[in-house]
């Protein structure tokens, strides 16, 4: 029983590590749900100095879980410690929007944060590091981090739209009275904001063992083109209204799904939604953006799923969310050059 040969540990960073998303996330990572049941882990937990006492409590709890894969936990407020030799970086921490705050002010604060973190990735992390940006505005924060780490391939940066993807999948499943895994190939196009476009034109639903197109399974086009889209777009706000706190359990689950698929690949015939670099895409989306596309993944590399037909309804929504991202990017880049 004792002569198991373990792989070398990987170093995984979570920022905003004293926050509520991280609190729902860290146990799943440490117990092997994300990087594999035989992959030892060194967890690096980064947060701002005022949060270090809280972080100590999180470290105690992780120790008290007595998890065999968790080799070391490193709490820190220093980027040179946090970003050193990383295999994976999950950037959850960002400046939250405060009441009365203009979106532009929020962007300015986050450009500063993600410029610093991108530069730290550039200086200290492995060049093979896989980076997932969760902190909002996630797409633009991801672009800034990538631009601040020019020697790390752009393909190694992504932002989280898997939560939106899971929300869309679940809405369709509930409507059809099937389990969530009976729905596949929903797509989130664009920005992780209320302009995102949840698209089920290419989705399939397994009904009584037979795969049916989502529109045929749901049998309610006006819902799919109306309330379904707005429910997914505004779900985060609905959770905040109900809980008085933002989505944490579901966000953590989506982060795990995203990273596990990036590590181990997607199933044949399935694609998932990921915010990725738009360069070379075949859907007419401006190139220098992080935009959510349907992707399939193999050997830790994603490819945009090409060739899906796009009708006029979808085109307008895909372009509207791209326009918002272009505006965000241009504002962010003006701050970056200051």
Tab-separated table of C-alpha atoms in Angstrom:
chain	number	residue	atom	x	y	z
A	1	UNK	CA	0.000	0.000	0.000
A	2	UNK	CA	2.810	2.413	0.814
A	3	UNK	CA	4.959	2.063	-2.287
A	4	UNK	CA	2.892	4.398	-4.511
A	5	UNK	CA	5.056	6.454	-6.831
A	6	UNK	CA	3.563	9.922	-7.079
A	7	UNK	CA	4.074	12.395	-9.885
A	8	UNK	CA	6.003	15.568	-9.102
A	9	UNK	CA	3.750	18.186	-7.508
A	10	UNK	CA	2.414	21.005	-9.670
A	11	UNK	CA	2.239	24.579	-8.402
A	12	UNK	CA	-1.219	26.116	-8.590
A	13	UNK	CA	-1.890	29.737	-7.689
A	14	UNK	CA	-5.265	31.087	-6.596
A	15	UNK	CA	-5.504	34.864	-6.142
A	16	UNK	CA	-8.190	36.516	-4.037
A	17	UNK	CA	-7.592	33.415	-1.942
A	18	UNK	CA	-9.297	34.747	1.210
A	19	UNK	CA	-12.503	35.499	-0.726
A	20	UNK	CA	-15.700	33.498	-0.989
A	21	UNK	CA	-15.152	31.985	-4.461
A	22	UNK	CA	-11.762	30.675	-3.350
A	23	UNK	CA	-13.314	29.254	-0.178
A	24	UNK	CA	-15.616	27.134	-2.363
A	25	UNK	CA	-12.802	26.313	-4.818
A	26	UNK	CA	-9.716	25.349	-2.836
A	27	UNK	CA	-11.025	22.079	-1.392
A	28	UNK	CA	-11.925	20.745	-4.858
A	29	UNK	CA	-8.475	21.580	-6.235
A	30	UNK	CA	-6.669	20.154	-3.203
A	31	UNK	CA	-8.581	16.893	-3.245
A	32	UNK	CA	-7.839	16.134	-6.898
A	33	UNK	CA	-11.096	17.023	-8.661
A	34	UNK	CA	-9.341	19.302	-11.144
A	35	UNK	CA	-5.814	18.145	-11.951
A	36	UNK	CA	-6.298	14.433	-11.311
A	37	UNK	CA	-6.546	11.979	-8.442
A	38	UNK	CA	-2.853	11.090	-8.666
A	39	UNK	CA	-1.436	14.610	-9.094
A	40	UNK	CA	0.135	16.105	-5.947
A	41	UNK	CA	-0.342	19.845	-5.570
A	42	UNK	CA	1.405	22.816	-4.022
A	43	UNK	CA	-1.272	25.457	-3.480
A	44	UNK	CA	-0.137	29.057	-3.525
A	45	UNK	CA	-2.649	31.491	-2.039
A	46	UNK	CA	-2.227	35.174	-2.875
A	47	UNK	CA	-4.224	38.040	-1.405
A	48	UNK	CA	-3.761	41.643	-0.317
A	49	UNK	CA	-2.018	42.357	3.044
A	50	UNK	CA	-5.212	43.154	5.045
A	51	UNK	CA	-6.561	39.680	4.175
A	52	UNK	CA	-3.532	37.714	5.447
A	53	UNK	CA	-5.072	36.908	8.880
A	54	UNK	CA	-8.145	35.462	7.114
A	55	UNK	CA	-5.848	33.543	4.773
A	56	UNK	CA	-4.156	31.944	7.795
A	57	UNK	CA	-7.555	30.534	8.766
A	58	UNK	CA	-8.045	29.124	5.264
A	59	UNK	CA	-4.605	27.485	5.478
A	60	UNK	CA	-5.527	25.918	8.827
A	61	UNK	CA	-8.706	24.481	7.327
A	62	UNK	CA	-6.870	23.059	4.319
A	63	UNK	CA	-4.379	21.415	6.697
A	64	UNK	CA	-7.279	20.057	8.763
A	65	UNK	CA	-8.791	18.395	5.684
A	66	UNK	CA	-5.786	16.017	5.759
A	67	UNK	CA	-5.738	15.681	1.980
A	68	UNK	CA	-3.090	13.270	0.632
A	69	UNK	CA	-2.501	15.198	-2.618
A	70	UNK	CA	-1.909	18.543	-0.906
A	71	UNK	CA	1.844	18.711	-0.354
A	72	UNK	CA	2.198	22.340	0.707
A	73	UNK	CA	0.110	25.476	1.154
A	74	UNK	CA	1.858	28.822	0.731
A	75	UNK	CA	-0.070	31.944	1.808
A	76	UNK	CA	1.460	35.217	0.601
A	77	UNK	CA	0.882	38.841	-0.344
A	78	UNK	CA	4.047	39.021	-2.485
A	79	UNK	CA	3.925	38.462	-6.260
A	80	UNK	CA	7.482	37.128	-6.389
A	81	UNK	CA	6.385	34.280	-4.090
A	82	UNK	CA	2.904	33.899	-5.561
A	83	UNK	CA	3.863	33.621	-9.228
A	84	UNK	CA	7.090	31.603	-8.938
A	85	UNK	CA	7.362	28.487	-11.158
A	86	UNK	CA	3.614	28.164	-11.668
A	87	UNK	CA	1.955	25.405	-13.676
A	88	UNK	CA	-1.515	26.951	-13.344
A	89	UNK	CA	-2.754	30.368	-12.239
A	90	UNK	CA	-6.393	31.029	-11.333
A	91	UNK	CA	-6.793	34.789	-11.027
A	92	UNK	CA	-9.956	35.258	-8.988
A	93	UNK	CA	-9.019	38.460	-7.176
A	94	UNK	CA	-10.025	41.762	-8.749
A	95	UNK	CA	-11.402	45.132	-7.724
A	96	UNK	CA	-15.157	44.664	-7.241
A	97	UNK	CA	-17.546	47.288	-8.478
A	98	UNK	CA	-18.646	49.548	-5.630
A	99	UNK	CA	-21.906	51.448	-5.522
A	100	UNK	CA	-21.810	54.603	-7.612
A	101	UNK	CA	-18.617	53.481	-9.387
A	102	UNK	CA	-18.386	54.153	-13.113
A	103	UNK	CA	-17.445	51.143	-15.264
A	104	UNK	CA	-14.467	53.187	-16.509
A	105	UNK	CA	-13.130	53.614	-12.953
A	106	UNK	CA	-13.531	49.893	-12.378
A	107	UNK	CA	-11.594	49.195	-15.583
A	108	UNK	CA	-8.810	51.564	-14.551
A	109	UNK	CA	-8.350	49.889	-11.171
A	110	UNK	CA	-8.336	46.414	-12.731
A	111	UNK	CA	-5.937	47.358	-15.520
A	112	UNK	CA	-3.416	48.235	-12.797
A	113	UNK	CA	-3.980	44.908	-11.005
A	114	UNK	CA	-3.774	42.711	-14.110
A	115	UNK	CA	-0.825	44.605	-15.572
A	116	UNK	CA	1.050	43.807	-12.327
A	117	UNK	CA	-0.043	40.175	-12.358
A	118	UNK	CA	0.774	39.752	-16.056
A	119	UNK	CA	4.240	41.205	-15.452
A	120	UNK	CA	4.670	38.796	-12.515
A	121	UNK	CA	3.679	35.835	-14.700
A	122	UNK	CA	6.204	37.030	-17.275
A	123	UNK	CA	8.983	37.315	-14.719
A	124	UNK	CA	8.404	34.359	-12.387
A	125	UNK	CA	6.039	31.706	-13.833
A	126	UNK	CA	6.815	28.826	-16.180
A	127	UNK	CA	6.276	29.719	-19.837
A	128	UNK	CA	3.928	26.735	-20.043
A	129	UNK	CA	1.648	28.123	-17.304
A	130	UNK	CA	-2.097	27.959	-17.996
A	131	UNK	CA	-3.849	31.118	-16.810
A	132	UNK	CA	-7.566	31.422	-16.054
A	133	UNK	CA	-8.904	34.902	-15.306
A	134	UNK	CA	-12.092	34.980	-13.236
A	135	UNK	CA	-12.015	38.487	-11.736
A	136	UNK	CA	-14.280	40.895	-13.631
A	137	UNK	CA	-14.309	42.398	-16.198
A	138	UNK	CA	-12.778	38.992	-16.933
A	139	UNK	CA	-12.285	39.180	-20.732
A	140	UNK	CA	-10.511	42.525	-20.656
A	141	UNK	CA	-8.541	41.701	-17.487
A	142	UNK	CA	-7.340	38.563	-19.281
A	143	UNK	CA	-6.274	40.552	-22.353
A	144	UNK	CA	-4.309	43.007	-20.187
A	145	UNK	CA	-2.579	40.167	-18.306
A	146	UNK	CA	-1.649	38.513	-21.610
A	147	UNK	CA	-0.291	41.741	-23.097
A	148	UNK	CA	1.780	42.226	-19.932
A	149	UNK	CA	3.346	38.755	-20.348
A	150	UNK	CA	4.545	38.797	-23.980
A	151	UNK	CA	6.781	35.715	-23.714
A	152	UNK	CA	3.924	33.468	-22.543
A	153	UNK	CA	1.855	32.254	-25.518
A	154	UNK	CA	-1.504	34.035	-25.919
A	155	UNK	CA	-3.128	30.599	-26.112
A	156	UNK	CA	-2.164	30.031	-22.464
A	157	UNK	CA	-4.572	32.741	-21.287
A	158	UNK	CA	-8.306	32.275	-20.928
A	159	UNK	CA	-11.206	33.792	-19.035
A	160	UNK	CA	-14.144	32.106	-17.369
A	161	UNK	CA	-17.405	31.843	-19.303
A	162	UNK	CA	-18.013	28.260	-18.165
A	163	UNK	CA	-20.346	29.518	-15.426
A	164	UNK	CA	-22.543	31.086	-18.116
A	165	UNK	CA	-22.223	27.881	-20.163
A	166	UNK	CA	-23.317	25.768	-17.181
A	167	UNK	CA	-26.215	28.145	-16.490
A	168	UNK	CA	-27.397	27.829	-20.101
A	169	UNK	CA	-27.039	24.053	-20.062
A	170	UNK	CA	-28.991	23.786	-16.822
A	171	UNK	CA	-31.817	26.072	-18.009
A	172	UNK	CA	-32.338	23.924	-21.122
A	173	UNK	CA	-32.119	20.700	-19.073
A	174	UNK	CA	-34.720	21.903	-16.565
A	175	UNK	CA	-37.013	22.999	-19.366
A	176	UNK	CA	-36.782	19.566	-21.002
A	177	UNK	CA	-36.952	17.618	-17.722
A	178	UNK	CA	-33.597	15.894	-18.269
A	179	UNK	CA	-30.320	15.835	-16.264
A	180	UNK	CA	-27.821	18.608	-17.082
A	181	UNK	CA	-25.392	16.164	-18.720
A	182	UNK	CA	-28.095	15.248	-21.258
A	183	UNK	CA	-27.557	18.691	-22.818
A	184	UNK	CA	-24.408	19.350	-24.829
A	185	UNK	CA	-22.893	21.977	-27.121
A	186	UNK	CA	-24.573	25.091	-25.813
A	187	UNK	CA	-22.368	28.099	-26.608
A	188	UNK	CA	-21.611	31.341	-24.832
A	189	UNK	CA	-20.370	33.914	-27.352
A	190	UNK	CA	-18.521	37.063	-26.353
A	191	UNK	CA	-18.145	38.962	-23.121
A	192	UNK	CA	-18.759	37.684	-19.604
A	193	UNK	CA	-21.277	40.477	-19.112
A	194	UNK	CA	-24.954	41.057	-19.749
A	195	UNK	CA	-24.233	41.353	-23.512
A	196	UNK	CA	-23.047	37.726	-23.731
A	197	UNK	CA	-24.979	35.586	-26.185
A	198	UNK	CA	-26.102	32.159	-24.929
A	199	UNK	CA	-26.737	30.204	-28.133
A	200	UNK	CA	-28.496	26.837	-28.400
A	201	UNK	CA	-28.813	26.627	-32.184
A	202	UNK	CA	-26.152	23.875	-32.211
A	203	UNK	CA	-27.026	22.255	-28.871
A	204	UNK	CA	-28.302	18.690	-28.581
A	205	UNK	CA	-30.510	17.182	-25.893
A	206	UNK	CA	-30.629	13.484	-25.070
A	207	UNK	CA	-34.335	12.691	-24.679
A	208	UNK	CA	-35.121	9.037	-23.819
A	209	UNK	CA	-31.801	7.916	-25.280
A	210	UNK	CA	-32.169	9.840	-28.550
A	211	UNK	CA	-30.235	12.999	-29.420
A	212	UNK	CA	-32.550	15.807	-30.486
A	213	UNK	CA	-31.759	19.377	-31.489
A	214	UNK	CA	-32.388	21.755	-28.594
A	215	UNK	CA	-35.030	23.769	-30.464
A	216	UNK	CA	-36.982	20.562	-31.166
A	217	UNK	CA	-36.560	19.300	-27.588
A	218	UNK	CA	-37.646	22.562	-25.943
A	219	UNK	CA	-40.508	23.234	-28.388
A	220	UNK	CA	-40.707	26.904	-27.387
A	221	UNK	CA	-38.791	29.186	-29.776
A	222	UNK	CA	-39.986	32.401	-28.151
A	223	UNK	CA	-38.585	31.264	-24.766
A	224	UNK	CA	-35.256	30.256	-26.334
A	225	UNK	CA	-34.945	33.607	-28.133
A	226	UNK	CA	-36.222	35.657	-25.187
A	227	UNK	CA	-36.412	34.716	-21.503
A	228	UNK	CA	-33.811	31.946	-21.785
A	229	UNK	CA	-31.189	34.406	-23.056
A	230	UNK	CA	-31.980	37.127	-20.522
A	231	UNK	CA	-32.094	34.609	-17.636
A	232	UNK	CA	-28.560	33.428	-18.417
A	233	UNK	CA	-27.284	36.971	-19.087
A	234	UNK	CA	-28.662	38.329	-15.797
A	235	UNK	CA	-28.266	35.265	-13.588
A	236	UNK	CA	-25.326	36.693	-11.633
A	237	UNK	CA	-27.376	39.747	-10.663
A	238	UNK	CA	-30.315	37.505	-9.676
A	239	UNK	CA	-28.055	35.505	-7.330
A	240	UNK	CA	-26.718	38.704	-5.743
A	241	UNK	CA	-30.265	39.981	-5.249
A	242	UNK	CA	-31.279	36.738	-3.525
A	243	UNK	CA	-28.137	35.954	-1.513
A	244	UNK	CA	-26.796	39.486	-1.011
A	245	UNK	CA	-23.509	37.903	-2.151
A	246	UNK	CA	-22.230	37.001	-5.607
A	247	UNK	CA	-22.164	33.463	-7.023
A	248	UNK	CA	-19.470	31.452	-5.253
A	249	UNK	CA	-20.358	27.742	-5.225
A	250	UNK	CA	-21.392	27.782	-8.895
A	251	UNK	CA	-18.417	29.954	-9.887
A	252	UNK	CA	-16.018	27.583	-8.127
A	253	UNK	CA	-17.632	24.572	-9.864
A	254	UNK	CA	-17.271	26.324	-13.246
A	255	UNK	CA	-13.590	27.085	-12.554
A	256	UNK	CA	-13.021	23.391	-11.790
A	257	UNK	CA	-14.832	22.352	-14.988
A	258	UNK	CA	-12.831	24.834	-17.099
A	259	UNK	CA	-9.420	23.830	-15.719
A	260	UNK	CA	-10.155	20.098	-15.751
A	261	UNK	CA	-11.186	20.258	-19.414
A	262	UNK	CA	-8.096	22.342	-20.218
A	263	UNK	CA	-5.916	19.757	-18.483
A	264	UNK	CA	-7.577	16.552	-19.718
A	265	UNK	CA	-9.454	17.593	-22.867
A	266	UNK	CA	-13.064	17.669	-24.014
A	267	UNK	CA	-15.069	14.636	-25.080
A	268	UNK	CA	-15.240	13.750	-28.776
A	269	UNK	CA	-18.091	15.561	-30.474
A	270	UNK	CA	-18.434	18.090	-27.643
A	271	UNK	CA	-17.313	21.670	-27.293
A	272	UNK	CA	-17.233	23.947	-24.278
A	273	UNK	CA	-17.295	27.739	-23.917
A	274	UNK	CA	-14.052	29.502	-23.012
A	275	UNK	CA	-12.956	33.101	-23.283
A	276	UNK	CA	-9.876	32.849	-25.513
A	277	UNK	CA	-7.758	34.951	-27.860
A	278	UNK	CA	-9.784	35.705	-30.983
A	279	UNK	CA	-6.829	35.833	-33.402
A	280	UNK	CA	-7.488	33.770	-36.559
A	281	UNK	CA	-11.113	32.973	-35.681
A	282	UNK	CA	-13.461	32.123	-38.554
A	283	UNK	CA	-16.519	33.921	-37.135
A	284	UNK	CA	-15.636	37.481	-38.129
A	285	UNK	CA	-14.863	38.568	-34.558
A	286	UNK	CA	-12.206	41.313	-34.210
A	287	UNK	CA	-8.833	39.665	-33.651
A	288	UNK	CA	-7.270	41.421	-30.661
A	289	UNK	CA	-9.886	40.411	-28.082
A	290	UNK	CA	-10.479	37.738	-25.490
A	291	UNK	CA	-13.884	36.490	-26.652
A	292	UNK	CA	-15.883	33.440	-25.602
A	293	UNK	CA	-16.064	30.793	-28.321
A	294	UNK	CA	-16.990	27.117	-28.535
A	295	UNK	CA	-13.698	25.232	-28.162
A	296	UNK	CA	-12.526	21.672	-28.097
A	297	UNK	CA	-9.381	20.752	-26.201
A	298	UNK	CA	-6.714	18.099	-26.658
A	299	UNK	CA	-3.236	17.803	-25.092
A	300	UNK	CA	-3.851	20.993	-23.049
A	301	UNK	CA	-4.420	22.997	-26.265
A	302	UNK	CA	-7.761	24.495	-27.268
A	303	UNK	CA	-9.039	25.067	-30.775
A	304	UNK	CA	-12.057	27.147	-31.723
A	305	UNK	CA	-14.749	24.894	-33.193
A	306	UNK	CA	-15.016	26.225	-36.752
A	307	UNK	CA	-17.688	26.025	-39.383
A	308	UNK	CA	-20.874	26.414	-37.370
A	309	UNK	CA	-23.547	28.203	-39.431
A	310	UNK	CA	-24.526	31.581	-37.947
A	311	UNK	CA	-27.997	32.963	-38.686
A	312	UNK	CA	-28.918	36.667	-38.671
A	313	UNK	CA	-30.332	36.490	-35.132
A	314	UNK	CA	-27.053	35.070	-33.810
A	315	UNK	CA	-24.878	37.359	-35.927
A	316	UNK	CA	-26.421	40.505	-34.448
A	317	UNK	CA	-25.934	39.258	-30.886
A	318	UNK	CA	-22.348	38.061	-31.532
A	319	UNK	CA	-21.472	41.463	-33.019
A	320	UNK	CA	-23.106	43.429	-30.175
A	321	UNK	CA	-21.053	41.673	-27.487
A	322	UNK	CA	-17.897	42.066	-29.651
A	323	UNK	CA	-18.562	45.813	-29.905
A	324	UNK	CA	-18.723	46.057	-26.098
A	325	UNK	CA	-15.426	44.179	-25.840
A	326	UNK	CA	-13.741	46.469	-28.399
A	327	UNK	CA	-14.844	49.498	-26.395
A	328	UNK	CA	-13.631	47.927	-23.121
A	329	UNK	CA	-10.322	46.977	-24.703
A	330	UNK	CA	-9.704	50.446	-26.130
A	331	UNK	CA	-10.480	52.121	-22.795
A	332	UNK	CA	-8.237	49.627	-20.950
A	333	UNK	CA	-5.368	50.083	-23.410
A	334	UNK	CA	-5.541	53.860	-22.980
A	335	UNK	CA	-5.016	53.312	-19.218
A	336	UNK	CA	-2.266	50.736	-19.877
A	337	UNK	CA	-0.207	53.278	-21.822
A	338	UNK	CA	-0.489	55.976	-19.131
